[in-house]
DNA sequence: CTTTAATCCTATTAAATCTATAGGATAATA
DNA sequence: TATTATCCTATAGATTTAATAGGATTAAAG
């Protein structure tokens, strides 16, 4: 009874998806009062501990600020307009797409491919990379919430 | 010493990549004489047994024909012009991208998401799906080899 | 100054998936 | 009948993702 997978199934890891949802949640807050993990977790149906690690990553990478102790929590420290989806996805990593030989930031040569300029698969994936990146580069958190 | 992954790393599984390479190899044959797995395996640096299972899948899905016994092997039974990349990728499955809730063919609801029309992540991924699918739908095996 | 509430941090487990291999069954050729 | 090659199913190994555990740290409140 396992549903067959589509070619689009795992572009977005749960980690990244949850991260974006948390960012959306935080950007909808009226003021910049810290919000507790628990609140976001419940509202968005995300495992408390898993979300904790995700928010930690977002904080360490300059998206969120935090406050410890009573009344503590997380809050956005960037303007949603300045948070590009591509940067969020890079930070939360998760394998989203394609082959390493096509990566701009973390290029890696394919073991099997002697000449990638002559590799038709490579060139196809470059095309997909560019179109996808174009979308993620031009979509901000602010765009997502409107 | 593990290289950090990019957001584009695993869009294309090795299975699919090898499958496309095999199809390209076969489409470059002069005549339709069967080619043995071994020959493709060596030429493209693909594990013999792994490739065997991939070719089997391609045959069962109408891309290849085969012949057993001496002088046997695989051969293309469709015109490269009629082999769309999207259909190859669907057949060889491999998790390529995105979230199941965005799949046209194998839709699946997200556990965490009560209303996906209101889900900003969902809508973002629909956009990426469409742009990627557009490329794969309009790229044939024939396009790849020229 | 003690209690309580929250994040911080590292490590580890569990589950899923992809990659690859094994080994024999089947079929075709010579 | 020997040889060559695909057919087929099962399984092992490796990698990655998802999730959990448990305590350390910090801050507020009384």
Short mmCIF file of C-alpha atoms (C1' of nucleotides) in Angstrom, two decimals:
data_model
loop_
_atom_site.label_atom_id
_atom_site.label_comp_id
_atom_site.label_asym_id
_atom_site.label_seq_id
_atom_site.Cartn_x
_atom_site.Cartn_y
_atom_site.Cartn_z
CA UNK A 1 0.00 0.00 0.00
CA UNK A 2 2.87 2.36 -0.53
CA UNK A 3 2.05 5.17 -2.90
CA UNK A 4 4.30 5.34 -5.88
CA UNK A 5 6.62 8.25 -5.76
CA UNK A 6 6.58 11.09 -8.20
CA UNK A 7 9.56 12.73 -9.72
CA UNK A 8 8.87 15.68 -7.51
CA UNK A 9 8.56 14.03 -4.20
CA UNK A 10 11.56 15.05 -2.22
CA UNK A 11 12.71 18.32 -3.59
CA UNK A 12 11.86 19.91 -0.32
CA UNK A 13 12.95 18.21 2.87
CA UNK A 14 10.68 18.36 5.87
CA UNK A 15 13.35 20.30 7.62
CA UNK A 16 13.22 23.07 5.06
CA UNK A 17 9.48 22.98 4.80
CA UNK A 18 9.11 23.28 8.57
CA UNK A 19 11.70 26.02 8.62
CA UNK A 20 9.82 28.08 6.09
CA UNK A 21 6.56 27.54 7.94
CA UNK A 22 8.17 28.72 11.14
CA UNK A 23 9.52 31.81 9.41
CA UNK A 24 6.08 32.57 8.04
CA UNK A 25 4.58 32.14 11.48
CA UNK A 26 7.11 34.49 13.03
CA UNK A 27 6.71 37.08 10.32
CA UNK A 28 3.01 37.23 11.02
CA UNK A 29 3.54 38.26 14.64
CA UNK A 30 2.37 41.75 15.44
CA UNK A 31 5.38 42.85 17.43
CA UNK A 32 8.81 41.35 17.88
CA UNK A 33 8.01 39.63 21.16
CA UNK A 34 9.77 36.28 21.37
CA UNK A 35 7.61 33.32 20.48
CA UNK A 36 8.22 29.99 22.18
CA UNK A 37 9.07 26.88 20.22
CA UNK A 38 6.08 25.16 21.75
CA UNK A 39 3.66 27.68 20.27
CA UNK A 40 4.99 27.31 16.77
CA UNK A 41 5.21 23.56 17.11
CA UNK A 42 1.56 23.28 18.06
CA UNK A 43 0.28 25.74 15.52
CA UNK A 44 2.14 24.17 12.62
CA UNK A 45 2.00 20.52 13.67
CA UNK A 46 5.74 20.12 13.88
CA UNK A 47 7.56 17.86 16.31
CA UNK A 48 8.77 20.00 19.19
CA UNK A 49 12.33 18.71 19.27
CA UNK A 50 12.77 18.65 15.53
CA UNK A 51 11.59 22.22 15.27
CA UNK A 52 13.96 23.18 18.05
CA UNK A 53 16.95 22.11 15.98
CA UNK A 54 15.63 23.89 12.93
CA UNK A 55 15.13 27.18 14.74
CA UNK A 56 18.61 26.85 16.17
CA UNK A 57 20.00 26.62 12.66
CA UNK A 58 18.00 29.61 11.52
CA UNK A 59 19.26 31.61 14.46
CA UNK A 60 22.89 30.67 13.89
CA UNK A 61 22.56 31.79 10.32
CA UNK A 62 21.21 35.21 11.06
CA UNK A 63 17.54 34.79 10.34
CA UNK A 64 16.30 34.67 13.90
CA UNK A 65 17.14 36.12 17.26
CA UNK A 66 16.41 34.36 20.53
CA UNK A 67 15.96 35.02 24.17
CA UNK A 68 16.49 32.49 26.92
CA UNK A 69 14.59 31.91 30.12
CA UNK A 70 11.09 32.86 31.08
CA UNK A 71 9.35 34.89 28.41
CA UNK A 72 12.01 33.80 25.98
CA UNK A 73 11.68 32.42 22.50
CA UNK A 74 12.48 33.25 18.91
CA UNK A 75 11.85 36.31 16.79
CA UNK A 76 12.63 37.45 13.29
CA UNK A 77 15.61 39.77 12.99
CA UNK A 78 15.42 40.44 9.27
CA UNK A 79 12.80 42.13 7.20
CA UNK A 80 10.74 39.46 5.39
CA UNK A 81 11.42 41.36 2.20
CA UNK A 82 15.10 40.58 2.58
CA UNK A 83 14.72 36.88 3.21
CA UNK A 84 15.07 35.10 -0.09
CA UNK A 85 13.86 31.54 -0.35
CA UNK A 86 17.13 30.47 -1.91
CA UNK A 87 19.05 31.55 1.18
CA UNK A 88 16.68 29.78 3.54
CA UNK A 89 16.99 26.59 1.55
CA UNK A 90 20.76 26.75 1.45
CA UNK A 91 20.94 27.10 5.19
CA UNK A 92 18.55 24.28 5.98
CA UNK A 93 20.33 22.21 3.35
CA UNK A 94 18.23 19.16 2.63
CA UNK A 95 18.78 17.57 -0.75
CA UNK A 96 16.49 19.43 -2.98
CA UNK A 97 17.56 18.74 -6.45
CA UNK A 98 19.76 17.60 -9.23
CA UNK A 99 23.31 16.44 -9.35
CA UNK A 100 26.32 17.83 -7.53
CA UNK A 101 28.13 18.51 -10.78
CA UNK A 102 25.58 21.23 -11.41
CA UNK A 103 25.81 22.96 -8.08
CA UNK A 104 26.99 26.55 -8.06
CA UNK A 105 28.06 26.62 -4.46
CA UNK A 106 29.07 23.08 -3.72
CA UNK A 107 30.22 21.68 -6.97
CA UNK A 108 31.41 18.11 -7.11
CA UNK A 109 32.54 16.10 -10.07
CA UNK A 110 30.62 12.98 -11.03
CA UNK A 111 32.61 9.77 -10.67
CA UNK A 112 31.32 8.31 -13.89
CA UNK A 113 31.54 11.31 -16.14
CA UNK A 114 34.85 12.02 -17.90
CA UNK A 115 33.81 15.27 -19.57
CA UNK A 116 30.84 17.07 -18.19
CA UNK A 117 30.68 19.71 -20.88
CA UNK A 118 29.94 16.87 -23.25
CA UNK A 119 27.46 15.32 -20.83
CA UNK A 120 23.90 15.77 -22.02
CA UNK A 121 22.51 15.00 -18.60
CA UNK A 122 24.68 17.66 -17.07
CA UNK A 123 23.50 20.26 -19.53
CA UNK A 124 19.88 19.35 -19.01
CA UNK A 125 20.27 19.74 -15.28
CA UNK A 126 21.99 23.09 -15.64
CA UNK A 127 18.87 24.28 -17.37
CA UNK A 128 16.63 23.03 -14.59
CA UNK A 129 18.92 24.48 -11.98
CA UNK A 130 18.73 27.91 -13.53
CA UNK A 131 14.98 27.96 -13.80
CA UNK A 132 14.50 26.75 -10.25
CA UNK A 133 17.07 29.08 -8.82
CA UNK A 134 15.44 31.95 -10.62
CA UNK A 135 12.25 31.31 -8.73
CA UNK A 136 13.89 30.87 -5.34
CA UNK A 137 16.05 33.95 -5.80
CA UNK A 138 13.09 36.11 -6.62
CA UNK A 139 10.74 34.90 -3.94
CA UNK A 140 11.03 36.44 -0.50
CA UNK A 141 9.37 35.56 2.75
CA UNK A 142 7.30 38.69 2.26
CA UNK A 143 6.07 37.36 -1.07
CA UNK A 144 5.00 34.15 0.59
CA UNK A 145 2.74 35.72 3.17
CA UNK A 146 0.78 37.96 0.87
CA UNK B 1 35.69 15.72 4.98
CA UNK B 2 32.20 15.44 3.66
CA UNK B 3 31.35 18.18 1.21
CA UNK B 4 28.43 20.30 2.24
CA UNK B 5 25.41 19.58 0.18
CA UNK B 6 23.74 22.08 -2.07
CA UNK B 7 20.06 22.60 -2.47
CA UNK B 8 20.35 20.96 -5.84
CA UNK B 9 22.22 17.88 -4.96
CA UNK B 10 19.85 15.01 -5.36
CA UNK B 11 17.24 16.03 -7.80
CA UNK B 12 18.47 13.35 -10.11
CA UNK B 13 19.09 9.89 -8.72
CA UNK B 14 21.94 7.84 -10.07
CA UNK B 15 19.42 5.41 -11.36
CA UNK B 16 17.78 8.03 -13.54
CA UNK B 17 21.07 9.53 -14.58
CA UNK B 18 22.42 6.14 -15.62
CA UNK B 19 19.19 5.36 -17.38
CA UNK B 20 19.37 8.51 -19.46
CA UNK B 21 22.98 7.86 -20.28
CA UNK B 22 22.13 4.37 -21.45
CA UNK B 23 19.32 5.70 -23.60
CA UNK B 24 21.68 8.22 -25.15
CA UNK B 25 24.20 5.48 -25.80
CA UNK B 26 21.61 3.30 -27.49
CA UNK B 27 20.23 6.13 -29.55
CA UNK B 28 23.67 6.76 -30.95
CA UNK B 29 23.92 3.25 -32.38
CA UNK B 30 23.98 3.14 -36.14
CA UNK B 31 21.53 0.29 -36.57
CA UNK B 32 19.16 -1.40 -34.19
CA UNK B 33 21.44 -4.31 -33.40
CA UNK B 34 21.12 -5.30 -29.75
CA UNK B 35 23.82 -3.92 -27.50
CA UNK B 36 24.94 -5.92 -24.50
CA UNK B 37 24.69 -4.54 -20.98
CA UNK B 38 28.39 -5.08 -20.57
CA UNK B 39 29.23 -2.72 -23.43
CA UNK B 40 27.11 0.11 -22.06
CA UNK B 41 28.33 -0.53 -18.55
CA UNK B 42 31.96 -0.17 -19.58
CA UNK B 43 31.46 2.79 -21.84
CA UNK B 44 29.49 4.78 -19.30
CA UNK B 45 31.21 3.63 -16.11
CA UNK B 46 28.10 2.13 -14.62
CA UNK B 47 27.99 -0.90 -12.35
CA UNK B 48 27.05 -3.90 -14.48
CA UNK B 49 24.36 -5.28 -12.19
CA UNK B 50 22.88 -1.93 -11.34
CA UNK B 51 22.59 -1.06 -14.99
CA UNK B 52 20.98 -4.41 -15.65
CA UNK B 53 18.09 -3.56 -13.36
CA UNK B 54 17.73 -0.14 -14.91
CA UNK B 55 17.56 -1.48 -18.44
CA UNK B 56 15.02 -4.01 -17.31
CA UNK B 57 12.83 -1.21 -16.05
CA UNK B 58 13.20 0.70 -19.27
CA UNK B 59 12.27 -2.36 -21.25
CA UNK B 60 9.21 -3.10 -19.14
CA UNK B 61 8.05 0.43 -19.68
CA UNK B 62 8.25 0.37 -23.41
CA UNK B 63 11.43 2.28 -24.05
CA UNK B 64 13.64 -0.64 -24.93
CA UNK B 65 13.41 -3.98 -26.61
CA UNK B 66 15.64 -6.90 -25.73
CA UNK B 67 16.91 -10.11 -27.12
CA UNK B 68 18.15 -13.04 -25.11
CA UNK B 69 21.00 -15.42 -25.73
CA UNK B 70 24.07 -15.04 -27.85
CA UNK B 71 24.08 -11.84 -29.84
CA UNK B 72 21.38 -10.53 -27.54
CA UNK B 73 21.14 -7.25 -25.76
CA UNK B 74 19.04 -4.11 -25.66
CA UNK B 75 17.90 -1.73 -28.34
CA UNK B 76 15.74 1.35 -28.57
CA UNK B 77 12.20 0.76 -29.76
CA UNK B 78 11.02 4.35 -29.82
CA UNK B 79 12.12 7.28 -31.86
CA UNK B 80 14.35 9.50 -29.70
CA UNK B 81 12.11 12.38 -30.72
CA UNK B 82 9.23 10.72 -28.90
CA UNK B 83 11.06 10.03 -25.68
CA UNK B 84 10.38 12.90 -23.34
CA UNK B 85 12.63 13.34 -20.36
CA UNK B 86 9.63 13.64 -18.07
CA UNK B 87 8.48 10.15 -19.00
CA UNK B 88 11.92 8.65 -18.48
CA UNK B 89 12.16 10.22 -15.07
CA UNK B 90 8.74 9.05 -14.02
CA UNK B 91 9.59 5.50 -14.92
CA UNK B 92 12.92 5.41 -13.16
CA UNK B 93 11.28 7.10 -10.20
CA UNK B 94 14.03 8.30 -7.89
CA UNK B 95 13.10 11.14 -5.61
CA UNK B 96 13.76 14.14 -7.68
CA UNK B 97 11.98 16.99 -6.19
CA UNK B 98 9.53 18.83 -4.04
CA UNK B 99 6.73 17.69 -1.86
CA UNK B 100 4.12 15.01 -2.55
CA UNK B 101 1.29 17.47 -2.07
CA UNK B 102 2.45 19.09 -5.29
CA UNK B 103 2.66 16.00 -7.42
CA UNK B 104 0.37 15.81 -10.43
CA UNK B 105 0.49 12.05 -10.78
CA UNK B 106 1.00 10.80 -7.29
CA UNK B 107 -0.52 13.38 -5.07
CA UNK B 108 -0.38 12.87 -1.35
CA UNK B 109 -1.59 15.13 1.39
CA UNK B 110 0.90 16.52 3.88
CA UNK B 111 0.35 15.33 7.44
CA UNK B 112 1.00 18.69 8.94
CA UNK B 113 -0.93 20.89 6.58
CA UNK B 114 -4.66 21.43 7.24
CA UNK B 115 -5.37 23.54 4.16
CA UNK B 116 -2.92 23.38 1.33
CA UNK B 117 -4.51 26.10 -0.72
CA UNK B 118 -3.61 28.42 2.09
CA UNK B 119 -0.14 26.93 2.39
CA UNK B 120 2.49 29.31 1.09
CA UNK B 121 5.07 26.54 0.81
CA UNK B 122 2.68 24.51 -1.29
CA UNK B 123 2.10 27.36 -3.66
CA UNK B 124 5.78 28.09 -4.00
CA UNK B 125 6.45 24.48 -4.88
CA UNK B 126 3.68 24.41 -7.43
CA UNK B 127 5.49 27.18 -9.20
CA UNK B 128 8.78 25.29 -9.18
CA UNK B 129 7.06 22.12 -10.28
CA UNK B 130 5.56 23.83 -13.28
CA UNK B 131 8.79 25.37 -14.42
CA UNK B 132 10.72 22.13 -14.01
CA UNK B 133 8.05 20.05 -15.65
CA UNK B 134 7.96 22.46 -18.53
CA UNK B 135 11.60 21.73 -19.22
CA UNK B 136 11.31 17.97 -18.88
CA UNK B 137 8.19 17.84 -21.01
CA UNK B 138 9.82 19.76 -23.80
CA UNK B 139 13.13 17.98 -23.83
CA UNK B 140 13.37 14.76 -25.79
CA UNK B 141 16.14 12.22 -26.03
CA UNK B 142 16.73 13.59 -29.51
CA UNK B 143 17.27 17.05 -28.06
CA UNK B 144 19.84 15.67 -25.69
CA UNK B 145 22.06 14.11 -28.30
CA UNK B 146 22.33 17.08 -30.59
"C1'" DC C 1 18.99 33.35 46.03
"C1'" DT C 2 16.06 29.87 44.64
"C1'" DT C 3 12.61 28.21 41.54
"C1'" DT C 4 10.97 27.97 37.16
"C1'" DA C 5 10.93 28.50 32.30
"C1'" DA C 6 13.02 28.65 28.29
"C1'" DT C 7 16.77 28.08 24.83
"C1'" DC C 8 21.35 25.74 23.86
"C1'" DC C 9 23.92 21.88 22.33
"C1'" DT C 10 25.67 17.34 21.25
"C1'" DA C 11 24.89 12.77 20.57
"C1'" DT C 12 22.24 9.05 19.25
"C1'" DT C 13 18.49 6.27 17.57
"C1'" DA C 14 15.11 4.98 14.17
"C1'" DA C 15 13.30 4.93 9.71
"C1'" DA C 16 13.47 5.41 4.99
"C1'" DT C 17 15.70 5.29 0.64
"C1'" DC C 18 19.15 4.57 -2.74
"C1'" DT C 19 22.83 1.88 -4.51
"C1'" DA C 20 24.66 -2.23 -5.53
"C1'" DT C 21 25.18 -7.22 -5.54
"C1'" DA C 22 23.99 -12.23 -5.62
"C1'" DG C 23 22.47 -16.20 -7.73
"C1'" DG C 24 19.93 -18.84 -10.24
"C1'" DA C 25 16.00 -19.26 -14.10
"C1'" DT C 26 15.03 -18.67 -18.78
"C1'" DA C 27 15.74 -18.29 -23.60
"C1'" DA C 28 18.29 -18.10 -27.96
"C1'" DT C 29 22.13 -19.13 -30.81
"C1'" DA C 30 25.46 -22.15 -32.90
"C1'" DT D 1 24.13 -29.63 -25.88
"C1'" DA D 2 27.27 -25.87 -24.63
"C1'" DT D 3 27.48 -21.19 -24.41
"C1'" DT D 4 25.92 -16.59 -24.04
"C1'" DA D 5 23.00 -13.25 -22.60
"C1'" DT D 6 18.85 -11.46 -20.49
"C1'" DC D 7 15.29 -12.21 -16.74
"C1'" DC D 8 13.91 -11.91 -12.10
"C1'" DT D 9 13.60 -11.69 -7.16
"C1'" DA D 10 15.65 -11.07 -3.04
"C1'" DT D 11 18.78 -8.98 -0.11
"C1'" DA D 12 22.78 -6.60 1.65
"C1'" DG D 13 25.20 -2.25 2.37
"C1'" DA D 14 25.52 2.63 2.57
"C1'" DT D 15 23.74 7.01 3.07
"C1'" DT D 16 20.52 10.38 4.48
"C1'" DT D 17 16.61 12.20 6.83
"C1'" DA D 18 13.71 12.53 10.68
"C1'" DA D 19 13.11 12.47 15.25
"C1'" DT D 20 14.38 11.99 20.16
"C1'" DA D 21 17.07 12.27 24.52
"C1'" DG D 22 19.10 14.53 28.18
"C1'" DG D 23 21.46 17.63 30.35
"C1'" DA D 24 23.88 22.56 30.34
"C1'" DT D 25 23.05 27.27 30.21
"C1'" DT D 26 20.70 31.56 30.85
"C1'" DA D 27 17.11 34.78 32.36
"C1'" DA D 28 13.10 36.29 34.82
"C1'" DA D 29 10.28 36.50 38.98
"C1'" DG D 30 9.27 36.38 43.57
#
